[in-house]
Short mmCIF file of C-alpha atoms and ligand atoms in Angstrom, two decimals:
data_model
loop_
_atom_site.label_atom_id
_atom_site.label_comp_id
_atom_site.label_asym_id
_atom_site.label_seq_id
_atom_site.Cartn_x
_atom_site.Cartn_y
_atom_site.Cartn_z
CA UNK A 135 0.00 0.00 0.00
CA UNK A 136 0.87 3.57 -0.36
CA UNK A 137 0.51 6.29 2.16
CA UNK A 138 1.53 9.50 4.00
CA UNK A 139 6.11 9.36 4.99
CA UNK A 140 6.57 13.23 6.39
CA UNK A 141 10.68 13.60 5.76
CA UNK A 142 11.30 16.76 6.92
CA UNK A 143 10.47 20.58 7.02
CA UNK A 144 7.38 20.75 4.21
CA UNK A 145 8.39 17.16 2.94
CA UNK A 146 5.37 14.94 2.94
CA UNK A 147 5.53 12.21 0.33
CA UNK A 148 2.84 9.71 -0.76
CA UNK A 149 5.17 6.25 -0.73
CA UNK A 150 5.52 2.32 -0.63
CA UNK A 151 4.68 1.21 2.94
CA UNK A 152 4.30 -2.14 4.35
CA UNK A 153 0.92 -3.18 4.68
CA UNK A 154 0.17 -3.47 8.40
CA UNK A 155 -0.61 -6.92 10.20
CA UNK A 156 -2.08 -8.43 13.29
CA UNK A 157 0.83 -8.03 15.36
CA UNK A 158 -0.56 -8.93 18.30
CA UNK A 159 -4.58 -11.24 19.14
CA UNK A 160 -5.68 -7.67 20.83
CA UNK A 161 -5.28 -5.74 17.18
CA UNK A 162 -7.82 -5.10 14.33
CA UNK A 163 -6.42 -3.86 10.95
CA UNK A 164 -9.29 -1.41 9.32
CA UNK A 165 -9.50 -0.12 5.93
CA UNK A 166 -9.82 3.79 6.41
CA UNK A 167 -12.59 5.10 4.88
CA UNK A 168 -11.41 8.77 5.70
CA UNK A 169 -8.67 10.08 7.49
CA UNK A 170 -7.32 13.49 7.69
CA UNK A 171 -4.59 15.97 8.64
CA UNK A 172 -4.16 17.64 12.11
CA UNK A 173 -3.14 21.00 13.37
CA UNK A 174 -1.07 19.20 15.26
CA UNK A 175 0.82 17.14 12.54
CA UNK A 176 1.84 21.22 11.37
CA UNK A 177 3.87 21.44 14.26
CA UNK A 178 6.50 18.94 13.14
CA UNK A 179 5.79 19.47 9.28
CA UNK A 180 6.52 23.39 10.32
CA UNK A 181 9.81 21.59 11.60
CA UNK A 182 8.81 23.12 15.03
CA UNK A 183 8.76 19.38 16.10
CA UNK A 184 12.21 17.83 14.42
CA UNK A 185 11.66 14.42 13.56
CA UNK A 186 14.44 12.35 13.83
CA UNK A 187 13.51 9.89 10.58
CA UNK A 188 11.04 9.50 8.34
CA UNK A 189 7.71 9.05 9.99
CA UNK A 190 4.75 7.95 8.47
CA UNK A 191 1.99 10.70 9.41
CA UNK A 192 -1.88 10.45 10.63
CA UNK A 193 -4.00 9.49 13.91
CA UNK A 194 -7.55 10.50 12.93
CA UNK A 195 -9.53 7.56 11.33
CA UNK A 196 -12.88 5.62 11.20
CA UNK A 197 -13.34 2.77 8.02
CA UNK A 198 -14.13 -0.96 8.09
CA UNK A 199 -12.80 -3.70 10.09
CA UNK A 200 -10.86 -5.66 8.03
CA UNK A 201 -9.24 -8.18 9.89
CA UNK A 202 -9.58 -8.85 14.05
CA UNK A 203 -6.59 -10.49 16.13
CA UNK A 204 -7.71 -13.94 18.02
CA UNK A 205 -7.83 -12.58 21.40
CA UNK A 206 -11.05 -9.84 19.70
CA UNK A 207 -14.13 -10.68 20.90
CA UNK A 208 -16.46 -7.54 20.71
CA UNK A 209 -15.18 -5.98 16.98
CA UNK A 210 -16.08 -7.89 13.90
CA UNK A 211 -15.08 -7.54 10.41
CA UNK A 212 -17.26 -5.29 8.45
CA UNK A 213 -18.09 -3.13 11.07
CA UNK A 214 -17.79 0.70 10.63
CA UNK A 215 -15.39 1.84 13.54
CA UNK A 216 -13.95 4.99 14.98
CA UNK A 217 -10.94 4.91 17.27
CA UNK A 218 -8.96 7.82 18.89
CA UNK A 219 -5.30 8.75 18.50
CA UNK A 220 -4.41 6.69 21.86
CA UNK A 221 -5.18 2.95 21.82
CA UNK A 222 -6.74 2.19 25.61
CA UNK A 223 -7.62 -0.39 27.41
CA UNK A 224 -10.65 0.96 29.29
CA UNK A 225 -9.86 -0.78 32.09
CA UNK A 226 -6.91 0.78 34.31
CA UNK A 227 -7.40 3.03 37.14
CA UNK A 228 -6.29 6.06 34.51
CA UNK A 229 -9.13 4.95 32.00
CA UNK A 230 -11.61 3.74 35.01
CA UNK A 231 -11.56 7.57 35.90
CA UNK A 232 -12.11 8.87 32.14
CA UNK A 233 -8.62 9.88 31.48
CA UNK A 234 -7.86 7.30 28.41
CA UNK A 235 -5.35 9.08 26.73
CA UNK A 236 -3.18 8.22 29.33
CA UNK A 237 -4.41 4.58 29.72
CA UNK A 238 -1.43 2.39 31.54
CA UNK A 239 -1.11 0.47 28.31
CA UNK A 240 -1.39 3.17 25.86
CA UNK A 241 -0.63 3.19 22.07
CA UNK A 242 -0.31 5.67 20.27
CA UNK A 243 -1.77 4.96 16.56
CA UNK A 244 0.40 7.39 14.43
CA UNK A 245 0.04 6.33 10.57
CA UNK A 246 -3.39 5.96 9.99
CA UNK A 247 -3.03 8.74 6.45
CA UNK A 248 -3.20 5.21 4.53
CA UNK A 249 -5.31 2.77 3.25
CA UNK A 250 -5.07 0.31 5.93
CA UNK A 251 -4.37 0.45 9.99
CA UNK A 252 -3.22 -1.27 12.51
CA UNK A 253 -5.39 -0.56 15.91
CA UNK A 254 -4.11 -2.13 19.27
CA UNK A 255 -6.38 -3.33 21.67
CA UNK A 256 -9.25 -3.55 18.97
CA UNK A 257 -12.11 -4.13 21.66
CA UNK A 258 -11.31 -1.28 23.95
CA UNK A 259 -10.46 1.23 21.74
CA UNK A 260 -12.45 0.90 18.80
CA UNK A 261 -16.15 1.83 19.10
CA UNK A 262 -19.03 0.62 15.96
CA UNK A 263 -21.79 2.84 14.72
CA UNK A 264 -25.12 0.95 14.69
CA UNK A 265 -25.11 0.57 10.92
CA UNK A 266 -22.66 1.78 8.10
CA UNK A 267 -23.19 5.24 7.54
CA UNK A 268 -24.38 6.84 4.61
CA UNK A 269 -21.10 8.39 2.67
CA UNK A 270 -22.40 11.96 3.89
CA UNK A 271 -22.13 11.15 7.45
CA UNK A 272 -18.18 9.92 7.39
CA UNK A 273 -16.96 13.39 7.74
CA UNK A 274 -18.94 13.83 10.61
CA UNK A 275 -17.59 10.48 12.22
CA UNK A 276 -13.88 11.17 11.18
CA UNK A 277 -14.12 14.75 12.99
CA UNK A 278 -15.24 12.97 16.17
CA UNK A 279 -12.05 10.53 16.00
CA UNK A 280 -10.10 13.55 17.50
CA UNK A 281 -11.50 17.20 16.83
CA UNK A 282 -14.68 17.04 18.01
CA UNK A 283 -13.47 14.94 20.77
CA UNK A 284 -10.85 17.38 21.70
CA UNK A 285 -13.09 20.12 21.66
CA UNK A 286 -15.48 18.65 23.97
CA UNK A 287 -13.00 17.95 26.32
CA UNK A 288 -12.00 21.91 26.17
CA UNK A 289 -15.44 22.82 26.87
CA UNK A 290 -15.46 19.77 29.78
CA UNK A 291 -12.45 20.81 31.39
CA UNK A 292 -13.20 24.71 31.32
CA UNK A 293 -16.18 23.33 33.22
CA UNK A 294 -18.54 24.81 30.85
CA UNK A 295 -22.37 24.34 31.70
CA UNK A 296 -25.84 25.73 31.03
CA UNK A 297 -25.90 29.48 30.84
CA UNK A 298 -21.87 29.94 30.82
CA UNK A 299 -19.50 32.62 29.33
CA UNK A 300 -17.48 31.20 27.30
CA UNK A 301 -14.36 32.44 25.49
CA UNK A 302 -12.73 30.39 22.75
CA UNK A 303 -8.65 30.88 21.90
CA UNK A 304 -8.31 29.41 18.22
CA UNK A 305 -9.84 28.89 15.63
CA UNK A 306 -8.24 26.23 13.58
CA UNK A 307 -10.67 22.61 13.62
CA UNK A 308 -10.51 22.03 17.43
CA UNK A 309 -11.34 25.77 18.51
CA UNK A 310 -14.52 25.96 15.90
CA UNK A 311 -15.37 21.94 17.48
CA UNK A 312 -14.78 24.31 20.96
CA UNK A 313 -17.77 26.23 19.91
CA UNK A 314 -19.80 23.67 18.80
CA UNK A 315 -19.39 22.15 22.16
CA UNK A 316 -20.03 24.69 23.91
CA UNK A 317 -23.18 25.44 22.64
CA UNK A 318 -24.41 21.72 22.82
CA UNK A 319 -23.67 22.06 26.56
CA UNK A 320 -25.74 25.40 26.67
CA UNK A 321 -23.39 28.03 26.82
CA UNK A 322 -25.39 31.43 26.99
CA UNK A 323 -22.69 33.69 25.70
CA UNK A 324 -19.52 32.59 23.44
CA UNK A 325 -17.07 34.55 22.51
CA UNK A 326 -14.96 33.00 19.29
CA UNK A 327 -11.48 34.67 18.83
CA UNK A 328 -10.89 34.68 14.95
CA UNK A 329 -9.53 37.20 12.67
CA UNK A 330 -10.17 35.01 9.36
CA UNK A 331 -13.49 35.66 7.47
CA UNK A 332 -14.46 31.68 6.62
CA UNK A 333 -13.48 30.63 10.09
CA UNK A 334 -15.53 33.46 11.99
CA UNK A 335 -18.42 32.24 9.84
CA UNK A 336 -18.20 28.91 10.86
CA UNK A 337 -18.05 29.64 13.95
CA UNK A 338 -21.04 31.71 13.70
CA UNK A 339 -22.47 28.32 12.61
CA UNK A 340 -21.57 26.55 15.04
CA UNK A 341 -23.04 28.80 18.38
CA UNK A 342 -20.47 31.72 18.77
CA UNK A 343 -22.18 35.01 19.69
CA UNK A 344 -19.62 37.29 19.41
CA UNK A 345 -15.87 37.37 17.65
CA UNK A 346 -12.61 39.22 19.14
CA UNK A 347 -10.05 40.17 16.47
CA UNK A 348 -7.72 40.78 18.62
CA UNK A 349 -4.76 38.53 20.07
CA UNK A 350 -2.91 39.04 23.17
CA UNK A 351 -3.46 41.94 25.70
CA UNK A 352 -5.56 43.36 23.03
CA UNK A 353 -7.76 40.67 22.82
CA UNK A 354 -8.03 40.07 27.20
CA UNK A 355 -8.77 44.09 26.93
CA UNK A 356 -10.99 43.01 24.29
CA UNK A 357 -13.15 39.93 26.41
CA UNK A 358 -12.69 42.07 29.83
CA UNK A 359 -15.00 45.15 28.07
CA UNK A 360 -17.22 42.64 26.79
CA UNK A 361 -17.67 41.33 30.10
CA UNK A 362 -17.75 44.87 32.06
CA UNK A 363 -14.19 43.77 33.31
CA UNK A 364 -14.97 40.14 34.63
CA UNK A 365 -13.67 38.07 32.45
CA UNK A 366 -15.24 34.60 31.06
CA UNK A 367 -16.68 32.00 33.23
CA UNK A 368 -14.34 29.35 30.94
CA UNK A 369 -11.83 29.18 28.43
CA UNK A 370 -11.51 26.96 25.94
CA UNK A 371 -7.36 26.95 25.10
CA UNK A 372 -6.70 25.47 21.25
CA UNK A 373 -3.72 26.18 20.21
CA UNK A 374 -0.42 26.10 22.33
CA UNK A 375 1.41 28.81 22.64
CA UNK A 376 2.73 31.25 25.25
CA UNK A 377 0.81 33.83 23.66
CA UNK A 378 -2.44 31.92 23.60
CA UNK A 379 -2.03 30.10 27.22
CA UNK A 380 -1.64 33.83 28.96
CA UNK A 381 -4.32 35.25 26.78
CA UNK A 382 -6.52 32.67 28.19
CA UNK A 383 -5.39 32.66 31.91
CA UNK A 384 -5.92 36.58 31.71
CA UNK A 385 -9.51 36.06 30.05
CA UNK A 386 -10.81 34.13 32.97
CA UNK A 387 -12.34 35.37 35.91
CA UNK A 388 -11.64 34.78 39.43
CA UNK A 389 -12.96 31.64 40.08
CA UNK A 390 -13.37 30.42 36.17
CA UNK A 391 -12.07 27.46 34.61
CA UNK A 392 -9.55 27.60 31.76
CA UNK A 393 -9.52 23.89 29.60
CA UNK A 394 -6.11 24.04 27.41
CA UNK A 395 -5.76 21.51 24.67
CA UNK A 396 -3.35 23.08 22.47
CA UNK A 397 -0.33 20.77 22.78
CA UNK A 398 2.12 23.44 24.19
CA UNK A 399 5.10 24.36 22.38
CA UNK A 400 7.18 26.91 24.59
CA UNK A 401 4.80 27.16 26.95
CA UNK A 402 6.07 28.56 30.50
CA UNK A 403 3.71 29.79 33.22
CA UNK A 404 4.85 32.56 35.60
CA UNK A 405 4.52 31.09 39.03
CA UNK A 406 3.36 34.55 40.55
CA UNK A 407 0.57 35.41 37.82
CA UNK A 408 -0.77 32.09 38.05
CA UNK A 409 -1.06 32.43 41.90
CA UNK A 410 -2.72 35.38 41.59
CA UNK A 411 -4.92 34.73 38.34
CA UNK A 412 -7.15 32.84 41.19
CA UNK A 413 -8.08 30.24 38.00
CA UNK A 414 -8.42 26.40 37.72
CA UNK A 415 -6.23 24.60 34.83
CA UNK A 416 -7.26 21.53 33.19
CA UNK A 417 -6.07 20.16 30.22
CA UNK A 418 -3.62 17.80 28.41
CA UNK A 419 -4.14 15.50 25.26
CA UNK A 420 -7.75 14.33 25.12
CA UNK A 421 -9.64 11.40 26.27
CA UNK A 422 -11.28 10.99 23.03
CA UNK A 423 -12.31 7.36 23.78
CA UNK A 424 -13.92 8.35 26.54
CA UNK A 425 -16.67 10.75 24.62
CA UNK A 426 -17.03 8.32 21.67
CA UNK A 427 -20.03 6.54 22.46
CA UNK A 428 -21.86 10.16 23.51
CA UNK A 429 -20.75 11.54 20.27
CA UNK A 430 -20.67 9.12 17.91
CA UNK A 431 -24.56 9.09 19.28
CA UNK A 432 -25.10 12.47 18.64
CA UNK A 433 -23.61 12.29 15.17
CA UNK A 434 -25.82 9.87 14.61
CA UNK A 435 -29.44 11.49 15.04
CA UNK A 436 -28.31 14.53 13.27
CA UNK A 437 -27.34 16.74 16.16
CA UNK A 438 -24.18 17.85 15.51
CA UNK A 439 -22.26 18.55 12.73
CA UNK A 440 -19.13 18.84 13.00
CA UNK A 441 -17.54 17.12 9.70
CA UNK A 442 -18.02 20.85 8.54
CA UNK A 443 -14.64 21.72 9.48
CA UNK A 444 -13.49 19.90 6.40
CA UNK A 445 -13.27 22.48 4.22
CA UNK A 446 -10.90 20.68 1.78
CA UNK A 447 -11.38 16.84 0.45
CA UNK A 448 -8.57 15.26 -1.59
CA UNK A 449 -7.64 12.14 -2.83
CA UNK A 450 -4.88 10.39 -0.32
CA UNK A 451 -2.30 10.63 -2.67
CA UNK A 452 -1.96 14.36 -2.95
CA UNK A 453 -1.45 14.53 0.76
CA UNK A 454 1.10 16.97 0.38
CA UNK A 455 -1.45 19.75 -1.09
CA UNK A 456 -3.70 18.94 1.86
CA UNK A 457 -0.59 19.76 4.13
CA UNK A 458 0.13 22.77 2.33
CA UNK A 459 -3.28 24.16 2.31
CA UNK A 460 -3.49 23.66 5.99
CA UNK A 461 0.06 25.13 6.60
CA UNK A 462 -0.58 28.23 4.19
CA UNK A 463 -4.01 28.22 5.81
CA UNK A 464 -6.01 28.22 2.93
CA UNK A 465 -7.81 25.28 4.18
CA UNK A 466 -9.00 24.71 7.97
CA UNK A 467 -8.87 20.72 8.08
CA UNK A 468 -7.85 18.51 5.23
CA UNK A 469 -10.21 15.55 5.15
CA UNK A 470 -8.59 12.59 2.07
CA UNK A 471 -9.90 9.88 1.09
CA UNK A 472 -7.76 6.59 0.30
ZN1 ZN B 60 -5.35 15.29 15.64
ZN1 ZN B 61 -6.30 2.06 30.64
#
């Protein structure tokens, strides 16, 4: 098979790979139906993140069980299946209190921008849809494989609830998914920052009530007039940077929850501030296995949306314009199809 090799700085390449195999009687091998590239997989294509060989690229995936190790009991070939970007047993004291993603015997599935994929413990980490999904549904399904997911943790961890203030940092595919959440959960009030035009309108789309331009001290100067110098009950953190992490700390008010998923890239908190920001922090990679039963559910009877992030659809093999797009950020999320 043929599928997604990142090299270096800007150098994806479509290439010969093995084709995986039961490795172990816990593993499944699905044939993706869709898969996609992540905001995070810019950080080492940016060459933020040096990679030390050539890595095959991907971790967002749903498709068709294929094949099922001896030990699989639950997932059956043919099935429709989403999984998250952490293989889990569900089991473990870590999983037992919803924290998957870092499940004692966690895997991390990495190369899933190919036609075929190895998943480790099949029967905990995998989760069916009731039927196969109509084709128009798929996007919707791949978003929740880590997106969605991620963005409903934000909104979990920032403690969001019926009737909050919100105020979202980001607005790649996670922050808009941070809106969308949001509002599912009832937020009264939420506050998107985004300076691009086809983002702000999705966000619109999705539940956001008002947009902030600006970034930085402008834009906590910006959320503290619109809150008659309060600041936001939560704040959903989506991107990662020191710049982002402060302007979210300094949104919150006394009291309020900030939930940071942006996987942090020079991130350093200032012992003093944070003392007296008075602010709870919650965050880290998500525990998308955890929310894909609830979600895949919703999905399901038409609730949410959230495959609309996918503003760009190629074929697998021109995986490096769907980097590109996303890195010159003509596109939001790249969604390809093997
Ligand atoms: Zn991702
Ligand atoms: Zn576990």
């Amino acid at each position: 098979m043929r599928g997604a090799v990142l090299y270096g700085p800007r150098d994806v390449r479509f290439e010969e790979r093995d084709t995986p195999k039961i490795l172990k009687p816990s593993d499944a091998i699905i044939r993706t139906s869709a898969t996609c590239v992540c905001g995070s997989d810019l950080w080492p294509y940016r060459g933020i993140q040096p990679i030390a060989q050539p890595t095959p690229m991907g971790h967002e995936y749903c498709g068709i069980v294929e094949e099922v190790g001896s030990a699989v009991r639950s997932i059956k070939p043919g099935q429709f299946v989403i999984g998250s970007f952490f293989a889990s047993d569900n089991t473990c004291p870590n999983c037992n209190h919803g924290y998957q993603s870092s499940c004692q015997h966690r895997e991390f599935v990495g190369d899933a921008q190919a036609p075929f994929l190895r998943v480790p413990l099949a029967d905990s980490t995998l989760v069916s849809t009731p039927d196969n999904p109509p084709a128009s549904m798929v996007p919707n399904l791949l978003a929740v494989s880590d997106v969605m997911g991620t963005g409903w943790f934000a909104a979990s961890a920032a403690n969001v609830k019926p009737g909050s203030t919100v105020a979202v940092v980001g607005d790649g595919a996670v922050g808009l998914l941070g809106v969308l959440s949001a509002k599912q959960v009832g937020a009264e009030r939420i506050i998107a920052m985004s300076r691009h035009e086809s983002r702000q309108k999705l966000a619109r789309e999705f539940g956001a009530t008002d947009l902030v331009t600006e970034r930085g001290d402008e834009g906590v100067a910006r959320i503290m007039e619109l809150t008659r110098g309060i600041g936001v009950d939560s704040v959903l953190e989506c991107v990662g940077t020191q710049e982002s992490m402060m302007q979210a700390i300094q949104s919150t008010r006394r009291g309020g929850y900030v939930g940071y998923v942006g996987v942090p890239h020079g991130v350093e908190l200032d012992g003093e501030k944070l003392f007296f920001a008075h602010v709870h922090l919650h965050g880290g990679p998500a525990p998308v296995r955890h929310y894909l039963p609830e979600l895949i559910d919703l999905v399901w009877k038409g609730l949410i949306n959230p495959g609309k992030v996918f503003d760009l659809t190629l074929p697998l093999d021109q995986v490096a314009e769907g980097y590109r797009a996303m890195d010159e950020r003509r596109a939001i999320k790249t969604l390809l199809r093997p």
